[in-house]
Amino acid sequence: MRITAIRDIAVRLQGDAANAVVSFAEHDVSLVAVVSDVVRNGRPVAGFAFNSIGRFSQGGILRERIVPRLMAAEPAMLIEETGGRFDPAEVVKVAMRNEKPGGHGDRAGAVAAVELAIWDLNAKLADEPACVAIARAFGRAGPAASTSAYAAGGYYYPGDSAGRLRDELSGYRDLGFTAFKMKIGGASLAEDVARIEAALTVAGEGGALAVDANGRFDLDAALAYAQAISSYGLRWYEEIGDPLDFDLNRRIAERYDGAIATGENLFSAADAKNLLLFGGMRPGRDLFQMDAGLSYGLGEYARMIALMERHGFRRSQAVPHGGHLINLHIVLGLGLGGCECYPGVFQPFGGYPSACMLGGGEVRATDAPGFGLEQKPELRSLLAGLCPEAF
């Protein structure tokens, strides 16, 4: 058993949404295929994944460094001792050959895309959903049958209005979501408060609405927003300042009683350890949003979860960033606290197929082998173009 090809394409995200810091009109995603020599029904079995949403593709890193190392490796190096599956940890080890520690950035997402494609491939070889393979690999009795999910949106658009925001969240409610997230920090404080109040007419209560500043605020602005929103009892206040300014996060946690969420821009277990040690995060209250697709893959992400638990936090406080099918399977497989979903933005990657929607804010995985990306109509044609021999 061996890998015969690793391919990638850059896929531009659809739409012109913006948060408080960046516009996504120019963002794209690396979509990766790992093709094996195992043939089923006359076609090679291939694994697919991508490097998560809201960054840029990493084609140069993949083609110039990671893929050549993997294709030059002895095939046996990438196989588990039992011989029945590829070894994600060894794949990462080979991919990272000659790379210095630290300096994570885009490299972490490039490696993650390949590592996650290996998980998809292994689950397909076992003819089971990825969440089942993940649960077994990490010693769990089995995946959760379903999990709660919130609909993320509420971005800033040209000619934006509170009415447009209400309509957007109402559409998510009609899809079966009962909790929502919106952006703040891209308008004045007064305008953002008015937007929050408009969103609450749909959410119904503060506990069903989270707000996300995308790292925009310094301490003064963060505290001003904290004071303005404190009476709403919001679900959480997300990524308040620079993601590596753990002191700022700690100072806000000391003065804001509501839940804080952060972590999506931490790309290694070492970064997560520093957040746990110095960020003022509170057991039983705050949320961690690290994302396997941005941090070397599922192996590194599982190390982050283990660190959380060693520092007195529950895995139910992990709600990964991403809003896509891959993280749905990771949440179910590892028994985490819930899922993000992008039903209206970041296509073709955001959101889930309709078969995943249970209503009442609950979602599930389908019984498709792997991550089931092929079941998402917006993605299927891209996957077939990237790896036609598998279709």
Tab-separated table of N, CA, C and O in Angstrom, residues 297-336:
chain	number	residue	atom	x	y	z
A	297	GLY	N	-2.863	19.553	11.736
A	297	GLY	CA	-3.756	18.423	11.617
A	297	GLY	C	-4.296	17.927	12.943
A	297	GLY	O	-4.145	18.545	14.002
A	298	LEU	N	-4.930	16.772	12.880
A	298	LEU	CA	-5.639	16.230	14.027
A	298	LEU	C	-4.696	15.795	15.151
A	298	LEU	O	-5.034	15.916	16.331
A	299	GLY	N	-3.522	15.296	14.826
A	299	GLY	CA	-2.591	14.870	15.858
A	299	GLY	C	-2.195	16.011	16.776
A	299	GLY	O	-2.227	15.880	18.006
A	300	GLU	N	-1.806	17.135	16.212
A	300	GLU	CA	-1.440	18.309	17.016
A	300	GLU	C	-2.651	18.846	17.761
A	300	GLU	O	-2.555	19.247	18.926
A	301	TYR	N	-3.808	18.835	17.103
A	301	TYR	CA	-5.018	19.315	17.766
A	301	TYR	C	-5.348	18.452	18.984
A	301	TYR	O	-5.719	18.970	20.044
A	302	ALA	N	-5.223	17.142	18.870
A	302	ALA	CA	-5.492	16.259	20.006
A	302	ALA	C	-4.532	16.545	21.160
A	302	ALA	O	-4.914	16.438	22.339
A	303	ARG	N	-3.293	16.925	20.839
A	303	ARG	CA	-2.363	17.303	21.906
A	303	ARG	C	-2.834	18.571	22.611
A	303	ARG	O	-2.643	18.723	23.833
A	304	MET	N	-3.439	19.497	21.877
A	304	MET	CA	-4.000	20.688	22.500
A	304	MET	C	-5.124	20.337	23.466
A	304	MET	O	-5.220	20.890	24.572
A	305	ILE	N	-5.999	19.411	23.048
A	305	ILE	CA	-7.100	18.994	23.921
A	305	ILE	C	-6.547	18.346	25.185
A	305	ILE	O	-7.028	18.586	26.296
A	306	ALA	N	-5.515	17.510	25.040
A	306	ALA	CA	-4.905	16.881	26.207
A	306	ALA	C	-4.316	17.918	27.151
A	306	ALA	O	-4.427	17.799	28.382
A	307	LEU	N	-3.699	18.955	26.604
A	307	LEU	CA	-3.163	20.038	27.435
A	307	LEU	C	-4.285	20.740	28.196
A	307	LEU	O	-4.143	21.053	29.381
A	308	MET	N	-5.384	21.011	27.523
A	308	MET	CA	-6.525	21.634	28.196
A	308	MET	C	-6.950	20.819	29.406
A	308	MET	O	-7.147	21.357	30.505
A	309	GLU	N	-7.087	19.524	29.210
A	309	GLU	CA	-7.556	18.677	30.296
A	309	GLU	C	-6.546	18.611	31.435
A	309	GLU	O	-6.932	18.586	32.618
A	310	ARG	N	-5.242	18.621	31.120
A	310	ARG	CA	-4.235	18.608	32.177
A	310	ARG	C	-4.232	19.906	32.981
A	310	ARG	O	-3.781	19.923	34.122
A	311	HIS	N	-4.728	20.985	32.384
A	311	HIS	CA	-4.778	22.274	33.082
A	311	HIS	C	-6.145	22.559	33.689
A	311	HIS	O	-6.446	23.697	34.041
A	312	GLY	N	-6.969	21.549	33.818
A	312	GLY	CA	-8.220	21.700	34.541
A	312	GLY	C	-9.419	22.102	33.713
A	312	GLY	O	-10.482	22.409	34.274
A	313	PHE	N	-9.285	22.090	32.392
A	313	PHE	CA	-10.402	22.427	31.515
A	313	PHE	C	-11.038	21.142	30.986
A	313	PHE	O	-10.392	20.099	30.882
A	314	ARG	N	-12.298	21.222	30.616
A	314	ARG	CA	-13.010	20.087	30.040
A	314	ARG	C	-12.958	20.160	28.518
A	314	ARG	O	-12.947	21.248	27.935
A	315	ARG	N	-12.982	19.015	27.862
A	315	ARG	CA	-12.993	19.026	26.397
A	315	ARG	C	-14.287	19.628	25.859
A	315	ARG	O	-14.352	20.048	24.704
A	316	SER	N	-15.325	19.692	26.682
A	316	SER	CA	-16.553	20.366	26.257
A	316	SER	C	-16.356	21.866	26.096
A	316	SER	O	-17.207	22.540	25.510
A	317	GLN	N	-15.228	22.402	26.591
A	317	GLN	CA	-14.917	23.820	26.382
A	317	GLN	C	-14.193	24.058	25.060
A	317	GLN	O	-13.859	25.200	24.740
A	318	ALA	N	-13.980	23.011	24.278
A	318	ALA	CA	-13.378	23.130	22.950
A	318	ALA	C	-14.484	23.167	21.906
A	318	ALA	O	-15.261	22.217	21.777
A	319	VAL	N	-14.562	24.269	21.180
A	319	VAL	CA	-15.531	24.449	20.095
A	319	VAL	C	-14.738	24.987	18.900
A	319	VAL	O	-14.561	26.194	18.761
A	320	PRO	N	-14.213	24.104	18.044
A	320	PRO	CA	-13.247	24.545	17.040
A	320	PRO	C	-13.815	25.498	15.999
A	320	PRO	O	-14.971	25.410	15.607
A	321	HIS	N	-12.961	26.410	15.590
A	321	HIS	CA	-13.218	27.304	14.461
A	321	HIS	C	-13.322	26.483	13.180
A	321	HIS	O	-12.793	25.389	13.084
A	322	GLY	N	-13.996	27.010	12.184
A	322	GLY	CA	-13.950	26.387	10.864
A	322	GLY	C	-15.277	26.289	10.157
A	322	GLY	O	-15.377	26.596	8.981
A	323	GLY	N	-16.305	25.830	10.833
A	323	GLY	CA	-17.634	25.817	10.239
A	323	GLY	C	-17.818	24.891	9.063
A	323	GLY	O	-18.612	25.171	8.168
A	324	HIS	N	-17.111	23.741	9.052
A	324	HIS	CA	-17.165	22.846	7.898
A	324	HIS	C	-17.220	21.391	8.338
A	324	HIS	O	-17.088	21.065	9.529
A	325	LEU	N	-17.383	20.491	7.368
A	325	LEU	CA	-17.591	19.071	7.646
A	325	LEU	C	-16.430	18.410	8.371
A	325	LEU	O	-16.639	17.522	9.215
A	326	ILE	N	-15.213	18.794	8.052
A	326	ILE	CA	-14.074	18.136	8.688
A	326	ILE	C	-14.144	18.327	10.202
A	326	ILE	O	-13.994	17.371	10.972
A	327	ASN	N	-14.403	19.558	10.638
A	327	ASN	CA	-14.456	19.793	12.073
A	327	ASN	C	-15.698	19.196	12.721
A	327	ASN	O	-15.687	18.889	13.918
A	328	LEU	N	-16.772	19.013	11.963
A	328	LEU	CA	-17.925	18.296	12.510
A	328	LEU	C	-17.512	16.879	12.912
A	328	LEU	O	-17.841	16.402	14.010
A	329	HIS	N	-16.770	16.200	12.065
A	329	HIS	CA	-16.329	14.838	12.385
A	329	HIS	C	-15.353	14.836	13.561
A	329	HIS	O	-15.387	13.915	14.399
A	330	ILE	N	-14.493	15.838	13.641
A	330	ILE	CA	-13.551	15.911	14.759
A	330	ILE	C	-14.292	16.136	16.071
A	330	ILE	O	-13.990	15.495	17.089
A	331	VAL	N	-15.277	17.017	16.076
A	331	VAL	CA	-16.065	17.256	17.281
A	331	VAL	C	-16.774	15.990	17.728
A	331	VAL	O	-16.763	15.625	18.912
A	332	LEU	N	-17.397	15.289	16.798
A	332	LEU	CA	-18.105	14.058	17.139
A	332	LEU	C	-17.131	12.970	17.606
A	332	LEU	O	-17.392	12.262	18.581
A	333	GLY	N	-16.018	12.843	16.916
A	333	GLY	CA	-15.062	11.787	17.240
A	333	GLY	C	-14.372	11.986	18.570
A	333	GLY	O	-14.099	11.023	19.294
A	334	LEU	N	-14.067	13.238	18.913
A	334	LEU	CA	-13.351	13.529	20.154
A	334	LEU	C	-14.284	13.912	21.300
A	334	LEU	O	-13.813	14.111	22.423
A	335	GLY	N	-15.578	14.028	21.042
A	335	GLY	CA	-16.516	14.374	22.108
A	335	GLY	C	-16.344	15.785	22.617
A	335	GLY	O	-16.333	16.021	23.836
A	336	LEU	N	-16.253	16.748	21.714
A	336	LEU	CA	-16.023	18.150	22.090
A	336	LEU	C	-17.339	18.877	22.333
A	336	LEU	O	-18.410	18.284	22.296
